[in-house]
Short mmCIF file of C-alpha atoms and ligand atoms in Angstrom, two decimals:
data_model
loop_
_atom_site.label_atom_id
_atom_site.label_comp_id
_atom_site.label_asym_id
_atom_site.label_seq_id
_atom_site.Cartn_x
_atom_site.Cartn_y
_atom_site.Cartn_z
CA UNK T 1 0.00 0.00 0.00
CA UNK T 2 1.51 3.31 -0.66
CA UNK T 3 1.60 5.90 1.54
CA UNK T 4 -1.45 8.18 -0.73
CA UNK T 5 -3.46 4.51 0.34
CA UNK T 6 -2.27 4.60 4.04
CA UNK T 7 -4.11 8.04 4.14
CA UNK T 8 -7.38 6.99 2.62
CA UNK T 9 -7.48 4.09 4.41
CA UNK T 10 -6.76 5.70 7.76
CA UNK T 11 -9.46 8.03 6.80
CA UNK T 12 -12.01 6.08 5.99
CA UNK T 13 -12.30 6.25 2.36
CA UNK T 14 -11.03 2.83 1.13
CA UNK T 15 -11.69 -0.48 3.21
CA UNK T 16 -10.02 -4.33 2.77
CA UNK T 17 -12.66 -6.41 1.68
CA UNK T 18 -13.27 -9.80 1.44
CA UNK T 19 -16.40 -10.06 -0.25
CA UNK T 20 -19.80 -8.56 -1.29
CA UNK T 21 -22.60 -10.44 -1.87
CA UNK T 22 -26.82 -9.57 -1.69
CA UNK T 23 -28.24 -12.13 -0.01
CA UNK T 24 -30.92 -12.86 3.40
CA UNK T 25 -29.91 -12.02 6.62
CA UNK T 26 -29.43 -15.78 7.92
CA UNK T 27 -29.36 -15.21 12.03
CA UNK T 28 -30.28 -13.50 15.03
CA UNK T 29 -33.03 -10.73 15.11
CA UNK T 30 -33.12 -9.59 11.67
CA UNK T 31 -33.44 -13.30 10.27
CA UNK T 32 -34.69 -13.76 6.83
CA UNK T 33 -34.52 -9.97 5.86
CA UNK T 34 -32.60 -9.14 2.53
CA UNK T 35 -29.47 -7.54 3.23
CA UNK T 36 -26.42 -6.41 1.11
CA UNK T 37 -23.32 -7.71 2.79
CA UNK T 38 -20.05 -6.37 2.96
CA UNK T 39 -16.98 -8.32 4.81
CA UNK T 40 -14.32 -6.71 5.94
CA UNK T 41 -11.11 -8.55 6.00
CA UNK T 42 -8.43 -7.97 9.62
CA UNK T 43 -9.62 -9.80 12.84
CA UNK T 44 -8.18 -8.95 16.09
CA UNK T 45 -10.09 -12.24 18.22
CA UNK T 46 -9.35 -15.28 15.82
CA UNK T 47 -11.75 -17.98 17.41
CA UNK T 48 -11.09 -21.52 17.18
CA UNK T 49 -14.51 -21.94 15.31
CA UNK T 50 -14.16 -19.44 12.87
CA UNK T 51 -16.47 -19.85 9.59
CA UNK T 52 -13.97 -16.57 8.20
CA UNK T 53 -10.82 -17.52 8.78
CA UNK T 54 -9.97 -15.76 5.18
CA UNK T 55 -10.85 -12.74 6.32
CA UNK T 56 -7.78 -12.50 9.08
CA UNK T 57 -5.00 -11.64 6.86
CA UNK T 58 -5.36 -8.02 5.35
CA UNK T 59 -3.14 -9.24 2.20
CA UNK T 60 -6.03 -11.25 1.03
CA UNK T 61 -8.37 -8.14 0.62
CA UNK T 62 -9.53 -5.94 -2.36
CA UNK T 63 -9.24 -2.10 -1.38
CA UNK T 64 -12.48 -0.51 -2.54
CA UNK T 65 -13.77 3.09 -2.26
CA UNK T 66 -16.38 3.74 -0.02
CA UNK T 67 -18.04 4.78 -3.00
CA UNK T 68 -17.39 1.67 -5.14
CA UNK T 69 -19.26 -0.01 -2.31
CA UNK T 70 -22.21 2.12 -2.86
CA UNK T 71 -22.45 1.80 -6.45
CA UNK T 72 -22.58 -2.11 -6.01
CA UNK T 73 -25.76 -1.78 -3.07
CA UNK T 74 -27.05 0.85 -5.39
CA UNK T 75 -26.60 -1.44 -8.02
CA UNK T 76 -28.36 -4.61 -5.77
CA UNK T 77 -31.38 -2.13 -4.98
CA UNK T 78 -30.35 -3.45 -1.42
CA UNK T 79 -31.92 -1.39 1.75
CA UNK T 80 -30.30 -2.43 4.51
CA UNK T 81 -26.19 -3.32 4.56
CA UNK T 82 -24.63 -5.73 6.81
CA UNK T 83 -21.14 -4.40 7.52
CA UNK T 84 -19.36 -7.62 8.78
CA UNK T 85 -15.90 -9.24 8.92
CA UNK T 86 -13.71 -10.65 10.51
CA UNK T 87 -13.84 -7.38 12.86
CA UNK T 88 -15.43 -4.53 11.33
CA UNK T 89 -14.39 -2.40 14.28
CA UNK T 90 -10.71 -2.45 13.10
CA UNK T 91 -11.33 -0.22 10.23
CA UNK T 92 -12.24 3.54 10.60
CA UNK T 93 -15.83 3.31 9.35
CA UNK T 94 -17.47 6.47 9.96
CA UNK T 95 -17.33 8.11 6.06
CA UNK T 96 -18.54 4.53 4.94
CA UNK T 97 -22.37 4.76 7.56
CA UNK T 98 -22.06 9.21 6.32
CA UNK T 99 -22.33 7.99 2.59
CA UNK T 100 -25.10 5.12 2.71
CA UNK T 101 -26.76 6.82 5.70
CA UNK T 102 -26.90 9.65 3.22
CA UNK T 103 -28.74 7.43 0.94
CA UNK T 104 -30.78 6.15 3.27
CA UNK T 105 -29.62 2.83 3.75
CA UNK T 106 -29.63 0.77 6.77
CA UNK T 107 -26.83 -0.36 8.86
CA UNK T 108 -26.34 -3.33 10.41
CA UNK T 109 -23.22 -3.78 12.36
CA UNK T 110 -21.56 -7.36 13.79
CA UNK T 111 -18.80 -6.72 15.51
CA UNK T 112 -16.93 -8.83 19.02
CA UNK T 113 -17.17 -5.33 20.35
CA UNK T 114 -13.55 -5.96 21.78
CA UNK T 115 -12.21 -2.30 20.08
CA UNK T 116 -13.97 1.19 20.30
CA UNK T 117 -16.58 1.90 17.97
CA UNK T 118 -16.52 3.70 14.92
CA UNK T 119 -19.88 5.01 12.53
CA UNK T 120 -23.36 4.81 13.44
CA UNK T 121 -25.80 2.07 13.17
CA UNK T 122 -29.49 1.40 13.18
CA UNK T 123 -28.41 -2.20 14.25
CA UNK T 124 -25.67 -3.41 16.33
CA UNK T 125 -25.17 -7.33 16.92
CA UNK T 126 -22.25 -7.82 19.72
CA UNK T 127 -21.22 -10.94 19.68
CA UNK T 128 -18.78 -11.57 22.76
CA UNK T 129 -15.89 -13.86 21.85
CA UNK T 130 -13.51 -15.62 24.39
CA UNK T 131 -10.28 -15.08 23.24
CA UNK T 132 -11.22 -11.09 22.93
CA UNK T 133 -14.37 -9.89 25.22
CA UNK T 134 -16.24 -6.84 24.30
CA UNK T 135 -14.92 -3.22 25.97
CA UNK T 136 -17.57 -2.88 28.55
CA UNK T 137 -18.71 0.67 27.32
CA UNK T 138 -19.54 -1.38 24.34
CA UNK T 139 -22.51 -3.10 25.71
CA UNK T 140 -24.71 -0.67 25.66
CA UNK T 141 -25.15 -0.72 22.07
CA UNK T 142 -25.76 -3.43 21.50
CA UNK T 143 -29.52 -3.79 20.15
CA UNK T 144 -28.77 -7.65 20.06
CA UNK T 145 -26.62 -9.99 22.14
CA UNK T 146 -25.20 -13.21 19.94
CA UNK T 147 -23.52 -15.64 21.99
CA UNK T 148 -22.13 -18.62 19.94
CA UNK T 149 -22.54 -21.85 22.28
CA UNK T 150 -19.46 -24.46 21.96
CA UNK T 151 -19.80 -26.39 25.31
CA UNK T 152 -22.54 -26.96 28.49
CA UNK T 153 -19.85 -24.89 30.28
CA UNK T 154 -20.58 -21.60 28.22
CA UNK T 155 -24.13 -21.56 29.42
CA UNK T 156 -22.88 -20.63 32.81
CA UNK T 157 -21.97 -17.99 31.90
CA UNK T 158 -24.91 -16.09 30.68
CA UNK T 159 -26.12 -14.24 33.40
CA UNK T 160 -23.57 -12.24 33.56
CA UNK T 161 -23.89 -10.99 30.14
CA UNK T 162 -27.48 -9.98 31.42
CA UNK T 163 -26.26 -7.37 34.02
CA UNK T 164 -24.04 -5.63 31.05
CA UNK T 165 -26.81 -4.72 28.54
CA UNK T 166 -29.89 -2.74 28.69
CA UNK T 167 -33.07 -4.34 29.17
CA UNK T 168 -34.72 -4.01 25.58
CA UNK T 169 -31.45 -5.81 24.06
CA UNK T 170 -32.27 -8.94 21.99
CA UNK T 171 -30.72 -12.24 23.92
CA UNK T 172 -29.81 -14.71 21.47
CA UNK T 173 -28.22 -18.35 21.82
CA UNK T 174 -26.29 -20.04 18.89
CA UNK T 175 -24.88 -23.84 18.78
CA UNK T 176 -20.96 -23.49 17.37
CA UNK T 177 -22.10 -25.09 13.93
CA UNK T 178 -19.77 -28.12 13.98
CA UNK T 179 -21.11 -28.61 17.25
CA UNK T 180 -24.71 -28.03 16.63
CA UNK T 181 -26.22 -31.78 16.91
CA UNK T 182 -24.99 -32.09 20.97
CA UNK T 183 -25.51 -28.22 21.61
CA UNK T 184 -28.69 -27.31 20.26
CA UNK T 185 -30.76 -29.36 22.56
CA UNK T 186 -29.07 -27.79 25.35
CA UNK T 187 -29.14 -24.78 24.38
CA UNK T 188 -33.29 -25.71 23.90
CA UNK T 189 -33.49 -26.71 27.52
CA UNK T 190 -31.73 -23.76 28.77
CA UNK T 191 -34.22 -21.25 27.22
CA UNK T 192 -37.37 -23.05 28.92
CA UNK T 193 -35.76 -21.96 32.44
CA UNK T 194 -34.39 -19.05 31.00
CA UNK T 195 -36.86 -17.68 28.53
CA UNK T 196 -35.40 -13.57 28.05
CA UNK T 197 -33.02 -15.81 25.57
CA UNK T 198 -33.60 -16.98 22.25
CA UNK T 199 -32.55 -19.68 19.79
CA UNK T 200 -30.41 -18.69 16.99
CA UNK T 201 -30.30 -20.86 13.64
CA UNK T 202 -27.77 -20.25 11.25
CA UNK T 203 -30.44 -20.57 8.85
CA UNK T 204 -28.51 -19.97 5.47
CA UNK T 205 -25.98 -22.53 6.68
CA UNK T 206 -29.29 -25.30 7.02
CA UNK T 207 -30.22 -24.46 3.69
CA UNK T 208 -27.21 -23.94 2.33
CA UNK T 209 -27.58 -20.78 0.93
CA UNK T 210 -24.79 -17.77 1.04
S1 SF4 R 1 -14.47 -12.59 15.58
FE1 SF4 R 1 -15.58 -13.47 13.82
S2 SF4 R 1 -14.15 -13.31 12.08
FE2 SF4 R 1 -12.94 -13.00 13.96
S3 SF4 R 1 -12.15 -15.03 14.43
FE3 SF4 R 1 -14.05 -14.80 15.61
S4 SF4 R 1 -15.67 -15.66 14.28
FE4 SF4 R 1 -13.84 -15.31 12.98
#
């Protein structure tokens, strides 16, 4: 990258992607709602599990404008844009939610929350991870709480994410997918004693869709 890129990229104005694709929203609140995606490539948390793990090294990305991205969701006649990664937080994203806010797109943010946040959102999914646990300013924006479910031990954990966010936050439980045949049913039984959670589905994973 040359140093003209280091400044637009440090501004804002170009971001490392890893794809683009128009799709449905397959999980969590906004489940089954079309949704232009963009992934951002760089990940600060690298889970064990991840379904990304292209997305962690920057050298794989395409640079695109902020307003190459738009023409593409313009392009898709897309209203709402999931801004995803890897973690999204890395990059400096406030000119990309000024432009498509400006068009009056919607924003959907998933993020770890583990870094400050950047750009505004209509919809924030934190989903804590592990190996990098959300800043706890962070919690209060989140409009929905993801938390991916790998063993019975995790579920012992959930009340304290309850304390952290405000009350009209969305609580959602997801089975790690390779995982998802022992988990699930857990997960299931912990909801009927604990009913302010959800179940999750990775829905476009069951049908095998994008
Ligand atoms: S935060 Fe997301 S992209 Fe990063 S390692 Fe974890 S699952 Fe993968």
């Amino acid at each position: 990258m040359c140093i003209q890129e280091r400044k637009e990229y440090s501004l804002g104005r170009i971001l490392p992607i890893a794809e683009t694709f128009y799709s449905l929203q397959g999980e969590g609140y906004n489940v089954g709602k079309p949704a232009f995606f963009i992934r951002l490539c760089g990940c600060n948390v690298k889970c064990s599990f991840c379904d990304s793990k292209n997305t962690w090294d920057m050298n794989n990305a395409q640079w695109l404008s902020i307003e190459d991205l738009l023409s593409q969701i313009e392009e898709s006649k897309a209203e709402n844009v999931v801004v995803t990664g890897g973690e999204p937080l890395l990059h400096n994203l406030n000119p990309l939610c000024e432009l498509l806010h400006s068009k009056e797109k919607k924003l959907w943010l998933e993020t770890s929350a583990s870094l400050p946040f950047s750009g505004k959102w209509d919809w924030v999914c934190i989903s804590p991870k592990a190996a990098c646990m959300p800043l706890e300013t962070n919690y209060a924006y989140a409009h929905e709480l993801k938390i991916v479910i790998s063993t019975a031990e995790d579920l012992l954990q959930l009340p304290t994410y309850i304390d952290k966010v405000n009350k009209e936050t969305h609580l959602y439980l997801q089975a790690e997918w390779d995982k998802r045949k022992e988990i699930t049913p857990l997960i299931i039984e912990h909801i009927k004693t604990n009913p302010r959670w959800t179940l999750s589905l990775q829905t476009h994973k069951w049908l095998g869709i994008e």
